[in-house]
Amino acid sequence: MDSKNPAEIVKNALEKAVEKVTDLVTPDVPGAPASEPPSLAQPTEPREPLPPKGDQDAPETVTPTGAPTGAPKTSKSQQGAFLTTAQGVRLYDTDHSLKAGERGPTLLQDHHLREKIMHFDHERIPERVVHARGAGVHGVFVGYGSAESVCKAGFLREGKTTPVFVRFSTVVGSRGSADTVRDTRGFATKFYTDEGTFDLVGNNIPVFFIQDGIKFPDIIHAAKPHPDREIPQAQSAHDTFWDFVSLHTEATHHVMWHMSDRGVPRSYRTMEGFGVHTFRLVNDAGETSLVKFHWKPKQGVHSLLWEEAQMIGGVDPDFHRRDLYDAIESGAFPQWELGIQVFPDTPEQTFEGIDLLDSTKIVPEELAPVQPIGMLTLNRNPTNFFAETEQVAFHTGHLVPGIDVTDDPLLHARLFSYLDTQLTRLGGPNFGQIPINRPHAPVNDMLRDGFHQHAVHGGVAPYKPNSLDGGCPFHAGAADKAYVEVPQRVVESTKVRRAAASFDDHFTQPRMFFRSLSPVEQEHVIRAFTFELGKCYEQAIKERMLQVLAKVDTRLCTEVATGLGLPAPAAEELPEVQPSPALSQLGQVWPVDGRMVGIVVDADDPDGLDGVRTARLALQAAGVVPLVIAARGGDLAHGLIAQRTFLTARSVEFDALLVAAAPPPAPDALPVRDEKAGAAASPIDPRVQLLIEETYRHAKTIGAWGPGTALVGTGPGVVTGDGPTDVVQEVLTLMGEHRVWARLAPAPA
């Protein structure tokens, strides 16, 4: 799997891709709702619809059968300056129903009222049973060519650029739930390749709760809100979840990841992604290999602290969506490197004693390194959330030549389920013709009619063999890049409902995972188990789960038992395991572009604001988004604008904090106006003090100069100086480690 310089391959391919799209307008602060600022008065002069914002993109303009139309992407959006009916008839009024006199009854003949209300009544489609809450964005994938020795898929060739659409999601919550709940995250990527659509439908956790897909309804029913009260929403901290996983111990490995910091990621941009299952790849010579797919974020793998996650759920439940969209709008394009772990395709389908068909197991990267094969760059936000993110349909059976499935029983159930669910959600079998789902390869499928059929099929013979349509369509041969399943030998056996003995070990890998974490991360796992089990009502469920934890790690079990006020089960003789350093999120330095830094200023001190301007420019030069926080919003001196106020700002929004002033209490620093103001009198605005305290408690870097140095004190990760230049530089350096981990280090035993 030798490769040329991956960075050079991606750079060249992205430069070509950029030529095809409009220039991205990067604002100082992302989040403008429209492509032009609004006028103060309501516009009255007719004009064409506004163009999309520079950060937005839409599906390619192709026909339902995959032919490029050459039309601009805006041709799918509204046309013309005037309001019309769905049939294009211009309307002179949409504010009043047609009535028999001004005070008379509404008339049945009001066709515009009927059309408008009818469409409104049917605007919502059923939400996904799982992964209902998500965010989707457009991007490109560039192959390195390093996979060509094991896979013949064209999109992996060197320098090949493939458009993609990626959807991130939580699993358990409804569409209206919060982003930062403790949950597994979906990481689904649709590759619009020249050879057809390939969907890599994975998660941010490499293992799953179950080994066989027949158990999927059980784990989801257990994790969802209790059916009698429909609570709690988007949480696993309740009895039915822990009842199931404490009885169904094959879930233990996933539960360990779920209770770790991976369950509360800092952002979608700082999540790993995994294909979960083992897949079979085929090269041009027909040789096969088994692989696991990995997405490695270029900004590192980072998480929230649990207190942050809880606070954000109330302060900004759309936190992850906003972070993703704002980063793209500001030009900080998220990137992931796609990699594969490669294993010999043996009849046993095992590697180093690990069953590759068991989706509750990983192969440590120390045994099989992740080899990079391409780069994913997300660079355009959707134009319409419903049309794209909500209607996108992923399916594990969307495969291209060179990629095949294995005999993983969980994967086989997904091959049925993902296709079946679209019939209800998207109104019939033609969901593939929705623009976001349309393949970018020619389609000639002989499928006909059905709900929402948009293709206008020609010919009279949608069957094979035929002569009336000249024999078309024809079967493709191997030379025509047909998709041919690997002729894998099927083991002759009897039909049974049971799993192989190699699926029976439910505790060795959870033990390895826990032992691989740093002391800080282990403390977070202990706290997560204690918190979640503490939310359960039934003592028996807590005691049963402690019996499971006793088989994973004695200290973990003992500490959780202490927190629950329960006796720990007798310690078991546990086998030694080899830790995998790749499982820890700590210990490396990462890029900081796209991070948010708050700057506390005194709006009434023009001299101090000059240094703020210097700091702001330095942060922007590093790709960081600075947000000025003042007592009031709007224009300040030296061309500065306050994007946040002491009323609206909260520590969880920022990755670091700069304190450039010691502002006195603002006029609204009153408990009756803002509870954060507190009741105690202070020469400093109490909300600024709270902001600093929370930032410090959450182990984020703090910098200060001038009067601000008196507020921040000293300690690990606190940087002070006479001016902004050196302070900002050191703060940026510390931010590369994500947090000041020394503040969270557990006390020596």
XYZ file of C-alpha atoms in Angstrom:
749
model
C 0.000 0.000 0.000
C 2.761 2.434 -0.920
C 1.628 5.982 -1.602
C 2.911 9.314 -2.770
C 2.718 12.263 -0.402
C -0.963 12.279 0.722
C -0.927 15.995 1.511
C 0.218 16.828 -2.016
C -2.426 14.546 -3.567
C -5.207 16.190 -1.550
C -3.902 19.707 -2.177
C -3.886 19.221 -5.953
C -7.316 17.583 -5.996
C -8.914 20.211 -3.759
C -7.524 23.035 -5.885
C -9.273 21.529 -8.898
C -12.490 21.045 -6.903
C -12.481 24.626 -5.678
C -12.474 25.869 -9.273
C -15.930 24.326 -9.697
C -17.604 26.187 -6.846
C -18.119 29.796 -5.943
C -15.603 31.498 -3.691
C -16.331 31.117 -0.005
C -17.009 34.414 1.685
C -15.494 34.100 5.132
C -17.063 36.500 7.652
C -15.230 37.630 10.761
C -17.903 35.873 12.809
C -19.968 33.048 11.259
C -23.723 32.715 11.653
C -25.230 35.357 9.359
C -28.682 33.948 8.458
C -28.811 35.242 4.856
C -26.467 36.038 1.982
C -27.245 39.760 2.259
C -27.933 41.870 5.362
C -31.610 42.863 5.672
C -32.948 46.384 5.344
C -34.533 48.043 8.334
C -37.863 48.503 6.533
C -39.748 45.669 4.813
C -38.630 45.447 1.163
C -41.377 46.254 -1.323
C -39.566 46.376 -4.688
C -39.880 42.989 -6.481
C -36.570 41.165 -7.011
C -35.338 37.670 -7.775
C -34.614 35.305 -4.826
C -31.327 35.907 -3.017
C -28.460 33.604 -3.988
C -27.328 31.027 -1.413
C -24.659 31.981 1.103
C -21.057 31.295 0.147
C -20.813 28.365 2.562
C -23.887 26.567 1.164
C -24.197 23.886 -1.474
C -27.007 21.803 -2.969
C -27.231 18.383 -4.651
C -25.890 18.090 -8.179
C -28.382 18.825 -10.959
C -28.827 15.386 -12.454
C -31.927 13.702 -13.808
C -33.682 10.894 -11.887
C -31.658 8.459 -13.993
C -28.305 10.080 -13.320
C -27.682 12.235 -16.396
C -26.033 15.634 -15.708
C -28.336 18.467 -16.768
C -25.769 21.246 -16.897
C -28.194 23.472 -15.008
C -26.944 25.550 -12.088
C -27.707 24.145 -8.650
C -29.948 27.140 -7.933
C -32.339 25.876 -10.621
C -33.857 23.596 -7.953
C -34.706 26.512 -5.661
C -37.414 29.161 -5.908
C -37.705 31.037 -9.201
C -39.101 34.471 -9.980
C -39.836 37.531 -7.900
C -43.531 36.900 -7.187
C -45.410 34.589 -4.823
C -47.223 31.784 -6.680
C -49.240 28.646 -6.053
C -47.559 25.253 -6.440
C -48.692 25.389 -10.073
C -46.972 28.719 -10.736
C -50.057 30.971 -10.585
C -49.158 34.378 -9.154
C -50.945 35.427 -5.954
C -51.939 38.905 -4.846
C -52.564 37.990 -1.164
C -51.608 35.184 1.192
C -52.605 36.778 4.503
C -56.406 36.519 4.278
C -58.767 33.655 3.501
C -61.493 34.144 0.896
C -64.635 34.987 2.902
C -68.245 35.871 2.262
C -67.719 39.474 3.293
C -65.128 40.785 5.734
C -66.853 39.146 8.708
C -68.434 36.253 6.875
C -67.579 32.526 6.818
C -64.571 31.223 4.862
C -65.491 29.841 1.457
C -64.740 26.271 0.415
C -63.749 27.559 -3.009
C -60.550 29.163 -1.595
C -58.169 26.895 -3.511
C -55.089 28.787 -2.288
C -56.095 28.267 1.358
C -56.677 24.570 0.751
C -53.344 24.097 -1.028
C -51.394 26.063 1.576
C -52.929 24.294 4.591
C -52.842 20.859 2.923
C -49.126 21.172 2.262
C -48.453 22.513 5.749
C -50.344 19.581 7.287
C -47.978 17.201 5.510
C -44.663 19.021 5.895
C -43.349 16.498 8.383
C -42.324 12.973 7.529
C -41.792 10.258 10.147
C -38.504 10.836 11.922
C -35.917 8.089 11.904
C -36.504 5.485 14.605
C -32.830 5.889 15.528
C -30.431 8.668 14.508
C -33.387 11.053 14.317
C -31.352 14.099 15.339
C -28.546 14.907 12.976
C -26.650 17.411 10.855
C -25.502 16.924 7.284
C -22.946 18.703 5.095
C -21.394 18.401 1.647
C -17.759 17.741 0.891
C -15.241 15.921 -1.255
C -13.154 12.791 -0.816
C -9.733 12.495 -2.432
C -8.142 9.061 -2.816
C -4.447 8.607 -2.122
C -4.065 5.580 -4.390
C -2.556 3.637 -1.487
C -5.515 1.227 -1.396
C -5.157 0.053 -4.994
C -3.230 -3.058 -3.957
C -6.252 -4.293 -1.973
C -9.291 -2.602 -3.570
C -10.303 -1.884 -7.163
C -12.927 0.759 -6.256
C -12.376 3.736 -8.542
C -12.958 6.422 -5.899
C -9.827 5.229 -4.040
C -7.506 5.837 -7.021
C -4.760 8.397 -6.599
C -6.058 11.957 -6.871
C -9.612 10.874 -7.678
C -12.052 13.460 -6.275
C -15.513 12.213 -5.305
C -18.378 14.386 -4.001
C -19.814 13.229 -0.677
C -22.598 14.030 1.758
C -21.980 13.261 5.435
C -24.594 13.059 8.192
C -23.650 13.077 11.872
C -26.279 12.169 14.452
C -27.167 11.009 17.921
C -28.812 7.587 18.199
C -31.462 7.581 20.923
C -33.034 11.049 21.013
C -35.852 12.462 18.927
C -35.399 15.197 16.331
C -36.039 17.797 19.028
C -33.531 16.477 21.556
C -30.229 18.105 22.506
C -26.911 17.596 20.750
C -24.688 17.055 23.782
C -26.423 14.110 25.465
C -24.364 11.043 26.381
C -24.908 8.820 23.376
C -23.288 7.084 20.451
C -22.956 9.306 17.356
C -23.658 8.236 13.817
C -21.052 8.987 11.135
C -22.595 8.150 7.747
C -20.887 9.050 4.463
C -22.465 8.882 1.016
C -19.874 8.701 -1.775
C -21.324 9.723 -5.171
C -18.825 7.661 -7.181
C -18.639 7.184 -10.948
C -19.438 3.493 -10.392
C -22.546 4.071 -8.283
C -23.280 5.193 -4.738
C -21.253 3.800 -1.838
C -22.534 4.389 1.709
C -20.179 3.897 4.644
C -22.663 3.918 7.528
C -20.743 3.952 10.787
C -20.512 5.391 14.299
C -18.019 7.244 16.470
C -17.619 4.053 18.529
C -16.000 1.038 16.831
C -18.128 -1.628 18.527
C -21.835 -2.134 19.010
C -24.133 -3.280 21.821
C -25.139 -6.485 20.061
C -23.579 -9.224 17.949
C -26.670 -10.235 15.997
C -29.097 -7.862 14.284
C -32.122 -9.728 15.611
C -31.395 -8.021 18.943
C -31.528 -4.502 17.475
C -35.172 -3.821 18.391
C -34.390 -4.927 21.951
C -31.472 -2.568 22.566
C -33.319 0.364 20.991
C -36.523 -0.317 22.925
C -34.429 -0.490 26.103
C -32.554 2.751 25.384
C -35.555 4.774 24.234
C -37.772 6.627 26.744
C -39.971 4.429 28.891
C -43.111 3.707 26.863
C -45.560 4.594 29.632
C -44.279 8.122 30.329
C -42.111 8.854 27.271
C -39.233 9.925 29.546
C -36.315 10.356 29.902
C -35.534 11.835 26.492
C -32.216 11.104 24.749
C -30.622 9.462 27.779
C -29.356 6.087 28.839
C -29.537 7.023 32.546
C -32.682 5.027 33.292
C -33.822 1.593 34.381
C -34.776 -0.049 31.088
C -31.381 0.604 29.493
C -29.382 -0.700 32.438
C -31.785 -3.599 32.943
C -31.036 -4.760 29.400
C -27.261 -4.233 29.294
C -26.705 -5.755 32.743
C -28.473 -8.924 31.553
C -27.108 -8.859 28.010
C -23.397 -8.810 28.783
C -22.219 -8.788 25.155
C -23.109 -5.076 25.404
C -20.370 -4.482 28.009
C -17.685 -3.330 25.578
C -19.928 -0.732 23.965
C -21.130 0.389 27.388
C -17.509 1.106 28.374
C -17.030 3.352 25.344
C -20.456 4.896 25.943
C -19.528 5.759 29.546
C -16.139 7.127 28.516
C -15.504 10.616 27.166
C -16.360 9.277 23.684
C -20.026 9.476 24.724
C -19.865 13.302 24.956
C -17.722 14.522 22.025
C -16.588 18.160 21.903
C -17.940 18.473 18.373
C -18.709 16.427 15.311
C -15.414 17.771 13.953
C -13.428 16.058 16.712
C -14.966 12.581 16.549
C -13.390 9.456 15.163
C -15.556 7.390 12.861
C -15.650 3.637 12.411
C -17.287 1.294 9.931
C -17.864 -1.068 12.924
C -18.115 -4.202 10.759
C -15.440 -6.111 8.892
C -15.725 -5.727 5.106
C -14.169 -7.689 2.264
C -12.164 -5.815 -0.377
C -11.281 -7.113 -3.838
C -8.424 -5.836 -6.005
C -8.048 -5.871 -9.795
C -6.502 -9.341 -9.673
C -9.489 -10.756 -7.792
C -7.530 -11.117 -4.554
C -9.466 -10.449 -1.347
C -8.633 -8.930 2.024
C -10.680 -8.254 5.131
C -10.674 -4.691 6.452
C -12.094 -2.359 9.078
C -12.693 1.296 8.126
C -11.553 4.199 10.327
C -12.076 7.961 10.068
C -9.271 9.894 11.816
C -10.069 13.603 12.446
C -7.240 15.980 11.578
C -8.176 18.138 14.599
C -7.852 15.246 17.013
C -10.366 13.404 19.172
C -11.719 15.648 21.936
C -14.655 15.533 24.322
C -16.726 17.684 26.627
C -16.612 17.433 30.371
C -19.858 16.049 31.780
C -20.758 19.342 33.465
C -20.191 21.152 30.164
C -22.424 18.692 28.321
C -25.229 19.237 30.825
C -24.902 23.021 30.750
C -24.796 23.166 26.953
C -27.962 21.067 26.764
C -29.790 23.981 28.335
C -27.768 26.927 27.031
C -27.490 25.749 23.407
C -29.092 22.371 22.580
C -27.971 22.878 18.945
C -24.308 23.145 19.959
C -22.889 20.472 17.659
C -24.909 21.572 14.649
C -23.919 25.186 15.143
C -20.251 24.299 15.624
C -20.167 22.314 12.377
C -21.985 24.861 10.245
C -20.083 27.832 11.680
C -16.710 26.160 11.165
C -17.479 25.550 7.490
C -18.837 29.050 7.020
C -15.689 30.525 8.574
C -13.447 28.470 6.274
C -12.195 26.008 8.911
C -13.109 22.964 6.816
C -13.229 19.767 8.915
C -11.072 16.938 7.600
C -10.804 13.230 8.309
C -8.339 10.741 6.910
C -9.933 7.469 5.861
C -7.863 4.483 6.873
C -8.163 0.729 6.877
C -6.895 -2.075 9.035
C -6.068 -4.943 6.671
C -6.300 -8.627 7.604
C -5.758 -11.812 5.599
C -8.986 -13.267 4.214
C -8.787 -16.665 5.870
C -11.631 -19.206 6.081
C -11.840 -18.586 9.850
C -12.167 -14.791 9.381
C -10.163 -14.171 12.572
C -7.007 -12.203 13.327
C -4.685 -12.758 16.290
C -7.440 -14.727 18.001
C -10.034 -11.971 17.485
C -13.219 -12.925 15.646
C -13.601 -10.396 12.830
C -17.320 -11.162 12.478
C -18.057 -10.102 16.067
C -19.115 -6.420 16.061
C -18.494 -6.136 19.801
C -14.729 -6.561 19.266
C -11.974 -4.307 17.957
C -8.534 -5.140 16.638
C -6.037 -2.944 18.540
C -4.128 -0.623 16.236
C -0.889 -1.922 17.717
C -1.685 -5.313 16.136
C -2.965 -3.935 12.812
C -2.010 -0.304 12.115
C -4.545 1.950 10.411
C -3.227 2.647 6.911
C -4.405 5.959 5.358
C -6.129 5.699 1.959
C -7.818 9.084 1.390
C -8.907 12.436 2.763
C -12.435 13.702 3.449
C -12.957 17.472 3.468
C -16.330 18.982 4.404
C -16.615 22.373 2.700
C -20.266 23.250 2.002
C -23.329 23.541 4.215
C -26.721 22.368 2.913
C -29.059 24.816 1.228
C -32.161 23.225 2.750
C -32.108 21.023 5.847
C -35.229 19.019 5.018
C -34.466 18.403 1.352
C -30.954 17.212 2.074
C -30.215 16.242 5.681
C -33.664 14.930 6.542
C -34.313 13.124 3.260
C -30.877 11.602 2.746
C -31.167 7.815 2.817
C -28.180 5.645 3.717
C -27.960 1.896 3.211
C -25.189 -0.561 4.055
C -26.089 -2.402 0.847
C -25.070 0.573 -1.317
C -21.779 -0.965 -2.434
C -19.476 -0.476 -5.408
C -17.147 -2.900 -7.227
C -14.248 -3.735 -4.960
C -16.187 -3.619 -1.661
C -18.235 -6.548 -0.369
C -19.784 -7.634 2.918
C -18.734 -10.430 5.260
C -20.845 -12.869 7.264
C -21.261 -10.536 10.240
C -24.812 -11.303 11.517
C -25.339 -7.702 12.636
C -24.366 -6.379 9.205
C -26.735 -8.802 7.465
C -29.709 -7.510 9.460
C -28.734 -3.940 8.553
C -28.699 -4.924 4.875
C -32.424 -5.574 5.224
C -33.389 -2.897 7.727
C -31.878 0.202 6.118
C -33.667 -0.383 2.837
C -36.955 -1.317 4.440
C -37.195 1.784 6.644
C -37.118 4.184 3.679
C -40.468 2.894 2.419
C -42.227 4.469 5.398
C -40.025 7.501 5.899
C -39.722 8.640 2.297
C -43.054 7.508 0.902
C -42.254 4.612 -1.365
C -39.586 2.808 -3.379
C -38.369 5.788 -5.419
C -36.490 7.541 -2.591
C -33.317 7.181 -4.651
C -34.660 9.843 -7.026
C -34.756 12.539 -4.340
C -31.961 14.921 -5.378
C -29.735 14.289 -2.345
C -29.941 10.528 -2.966
C -29.537 10.483 -6.746
C -26.459 8.605 -7.923
C -23.930 10.388 -10.091
C -23.644 7.365 -12.341
C -26.054 6.438 -15.188
C -29.112 4.491 -14.013
C -30.947 1.892 -16.127
C -32.637 -0.319 -13.558
C -35.926 -1.603 -15.078
C -37.703 -0.547 -11.860
C -40.958 1.215 -12.715
C -43.780 3.348 -11.324
C -44.584 3.563 -7.591
C -45.068 6.564 -5.332
C -43.097 9.684 -6.279
C -41.811 8.404 -9.603
C -39.982 11.316 -11.232
C -38.289 9.542 -14.116
C -40.069 9.400 -17.474
C -39.092 5.967 -18.688
C -38.940 5.211 -22.360
C -39.287 1.872 -24.091
C -41.872 -0.856 -23.749
C -39.881 -3.720 -22.264
C -38.809 -3.232 -18.628
C -37.848 -6.888 -18.386
C -35.060 -9.256 -19.429
C -34.599 -10.881 -21.808
C -36.285 -8.620 -24.331
C -36.043 -7.838 -28.036
C -38.611 -5.030 -28.289
C -36.166 -2.530 -26.705
C -33.253 -3.905 -28.699
C -32.172 -6.058 -25.752
C -31.356 -2.990 -23.645
C -30.338 -2.902 -20.847
C -27.542 -5.445 -21.148
C -25.642 -7.308 -18.450
C -22.185 -5.938 -17.732
C -19.131 -8.143 -17.702
C -16.104 -7.950 -15.455
C -14.354 -5.711 -18.001
C -17.354 -3.344 -17.791
C -16.842 -2.900 -14.018
C -19.861 -4.941 -13.004
C -20.475 -5.513 -9.331
C -19.764 -9.187 -8.696
C -20.109 -10.684 -5.213
C -17.010 -12.478 -3.995
C -17.600 -16.211 -4.591
C -17.045 -17.027 -0.954
C -17.411 -20.625 0.107
C -20.385 -21.164 2.436
C -19.659 -23.571 5.274
C -21.895 -26.621 5.070
C -23.754 -26.982 8.344
C -27.167 -27.311 9.901
C -29.542 -24.397 10.451
C -29.231 -23.137 14.051
C -30.109 -20.104 16.148
C -26.895 -19.618 18.100
C -23.528 -17.868 17.885
C -20.031 -19.255 17.496
C -18.096 -19.946 20.680
C -15.673 -17.138 19.744
C -18.503 -14.646 20.409
C -18.701 -15.666 24.096
C -15.937 -13.486 25.603
C -17.729 -10.312 26.712
C -15.178 -8.888 29.166
C -11.561 -9.054 27.937
C -11.878 -6.162 25.499
C -13.859 -3.923 27.889
C -11.064 -4.531 30.397
C -8.451 -3.639 27.770
C -10.348 -0.445 26.915
C -10.508 0.742 30.535
C -6.871 -0.109 31.211
C -5.834 1.823 28.073
C -7.285 5.121 29.315
C -5.323 7.793 31.155
C -6.083 8.303 34.886
C -8.225 11.362 34.067
C -10.267 9.422 31.519
C -10.704 6.514 33.932
C -12.102 8.920 36.513
C -14.611 10.150 33.931
C -15.731 6.557 33.273
C -16.176 5.943 37.002
C -18.232 9.115 37.332
C -20.359 8.264 34.289
C -21.291 4.825 35.632
C -22.004 6.304 39.059
C -24.180 9.063 37.592
C -26.135 6.834 35.200
C -26.744 3.999 37.639
C -27.607 6.575 40.301
C -30.527 7.617 38.081
C -31.965 4.092 38.155
C -34.826 3.340 40.538
C -34.397 -0.399 41.026
C -31.601 -1.490 43.378
C -31.440 -4.912 41.744
C -30.418 -3.355 38.427
C -27.600 -1.397 40.102
C -26.362 -4.502 41.907
C -26.516 -6.584 38.722
C -24.477 -4.002 36.803
C -21.868 -3.977 39.578
C -21.530 -7.723 39.056
C -20.789 -7.022 35.392
C -18.219 -4.330 36.245
C -16.503 -6.731 38.653
C -15.598 -8.816 35.603
C -14.077 -5.759 33.903
C -11.948 -4.015 36.537
C -11.872 -4.268 40.322
C -11.161 -0.578 40.997
C -13.848 0.542 38.554
C -16.392 -1.691 40.273
C -15.345 -0.670 43.791
C -15.416 3.076 43.086
C -18.827 2.907 41.394
C -20.212 0.813 44.247
C -18.942 3.378 46.746
C -20.619 6.183 44.825
C -23.902 4.252 44.802
C -23.701 3.403 48.492
C -23.695 -0.321 47.738
C -21.276 -3.114 48.676
C -18.917 -4.104 45.880
C -19.129 -7.723 44.711
C -16.268 -9.993 45.661
C -13.175 -9.253 43.579
C -12.613 -11.699 40.735
C -9.367 -13.066 39.363
C -9.032 -11.050 36.172
C -6.624 -11.789 33.325
C -3.844 -9.387 32.381
C -4.458 -7.425 29.195
C -2.155 -5.401 26.963
C -3.261 -1.741 26.893
C -3.749 -0.032 23.522
C -2.467 3.588 23.662
C -4.535 4.432 20.562
C -7.701 4.197 22.700
C -6.788 7.227 24.823
C -7.683 10.722 23.597
C -4.882 12.433 25.527
C -1.207 13.042 24.894
C -1.026 14.706 21.475
C -1.109 18.234 20.045
C -3.724 19.208 17.450
C -4.598 22.135 15.148
C -6.773 24.863 16.674
C -8.470 26.249 13.551
C -12.211 26.656 13.955
C -12.021 26.910 17.761
C -13.865 29.686 19.612
C -12.083 32.108 21.947
C -13.983 34.627 24.092
C -12.411 38.014 24.859
C -13.737 39.885 27.911
C -13.507 43.670 27.431
C -14.583 46.863 29.131
C -16.765 48.701 26.620
C -16.097 52.004 28.383
C -12.292 51.764 28.193
C -11.243 52.758 24.631
C -7.529 52.550 25.480
C -7.832 48.903 26.540
C -9.731 48.021 23.375
C -6.686 48.760 21.208
C -4.956 45.670 22.610
C -8.116 43.650 22.017
C -7.954 44.506 18.341
C -4.365 43.198 18.228
C -5.401 39.966 19.968
C -8.344 39.498 17.649
C -6.200 39.800 14.535
C -3.684 37.296 15.920
C -6.437 34.786 16.667
C -7.966 35.162 13.220
C -4.552 34.640 11.633
C -4.386 31.284 13.453
C -7.799 30.261 12.081
C -9.508 30.782 15.441
C -12.868 32.579 15.734
C -12.669 35.384 18.355
C -15.875 36.598 20.016
C -15.791 39.877 21.930
C -17.769 39.848 25.205
C -18.844 43.186 26.668
C -21.492 44.654 28.941
C -23.479 45.692 25.884
C -23.615 44.584 22.272
C -22.918 46.557 19.156
C -20.098 48.832 18.023
C -17.184 49.552 20.341
C -14.061 51.640 19.770
C -11.263 50.738 17.303
C -13.671 49.087 14.878
C -14.613 46.332 17.326
C -18.076 44.819 17.638
C -19.284 42.975 20.724
C -20.763 39.648 19.532
C -21.651 38.497 23.066
C -22.693 40.262 26.247
C -22.298 39.323 29.878
C -25.984 38.393 29.742
C -25.713 36.068 26.725
C -22.221 34.556 27.105
C -21.502 31.306 28.923
C -18.188 29.504 29.359
C -19.256 26.354 27.525
C -19.322 28.227 24.205
C -15.576 28.892 24.257
C -12.470 26.747 23.955
C -10.370 29.380 25.731
C -10.898 32.751 27.377
C -8.926 36.003 27.163
C -9.516 38.612 29.874
C -8.456 42.051 28.680
C -10.215 44.098 31.355
C -11.806 44.118 34.791
C -15.213 45.559 33.871
C -17.376 46.956 36.672
C -20.948 45.705 37.138
C -23.103 46.621 34.151
C -26.561 48.167 34.657
C -28.197 44.775 34.041
C -26.003 42.953 36.620
C -29.067 42.372 38.758
C -30.452 38.984 39.862
C -33.909 40.078 38.741
C -32.533 40.646 35.226
C -29.892 37.886 35.058
C -29.639 35.121 37.655
C -25.947 34.713 36.805
C -25.344 38.119 38.413
C -25.841 36.667 41.898
C -26.697 38.668 44.964
C -23.301 39.684 46.399
C -21.947 43.161 45.695
C -18.649 43.198 43.801
C -16.447 45.795 42.085
C -16.304 43.446 39.081
C -19.311 42.317 37.074
C -20.161 38.993 38.781
C -20.963 37.348 35.457
C -17.370 37.873 34.349
C -16.157 36.222 37.540
C -18.514 33.290 36.908
C -17.247 33.037 33.322
C -13.644 32.808 34.534
C -14.475 30.323 37.305
C -16.316 27.971 34.938
C -13.589 28.207 32.304
C -10.974 27.300 34.897
C -13.096 24.464 36.325
C -13.532 23.004 32.846
C -9.740 22.944 32.347
C -9.628 25.441 29.502
C -6.778 27.834 28.835
C -7.127 31.377 30.235
C -5.042 34.372 29.166
C -5.017 37.893 30.570
C -3.180 41.190 30.322
C -3.583 44.631 31.804
C -6.361 44.935 34.406
C -7.566 41.430 33.534
C -4.553 39.815 35.237
C -6.018 40.654 38.644
C -9.067 38.454 37.923
C -7.502 35.204 36.699
C -5.046 34.326 39.450
C -2.389 31.703 38.794
C -2.327 27.999 38.063
C -1.779 25.496 35.260
C -2.884 26.887 31.915
C -3.249 30.493 33.120
C -1.174 32.870 30.990
C -0.594 36.499 31.954
C 1.517 39.287 30.504
C 1.865 42.989 29.896
C 0.317 42.895 26.419
C -1.769 40.678 24.139
C 0.837 39.467 21.641
C 2.821 37.023 23.783
C -0.240 36.018 25.789
C -2.228 35.077 22.684
C 0.658 33.067 21.247
C 1.057 30.998 24.413
C -2.714 30.511 24.685
C -2.806 29.160 21.112
C 0.001 26.739 21.962
C -1.803 25.443 25.047
C -5.062 25.085 23.126
C -3.364 22.469 20.931
C -3.690 20.011 23.833
C -7.443 20.779 23.982
C -7.530 21.159 27.766
C -5.197 21.867 30.678
C -5.248 18.263 31.834
C -3.099 18.959 34.908
C -6.106 20.668 36.507
C -8.118 17.454 36.268
C -5.411 14.993 37.319
C -6.684 12.689 40.088
C -5.034 12.964 43.478
C -2.263 10.407 44.146
C -3.507 7.259 45.822
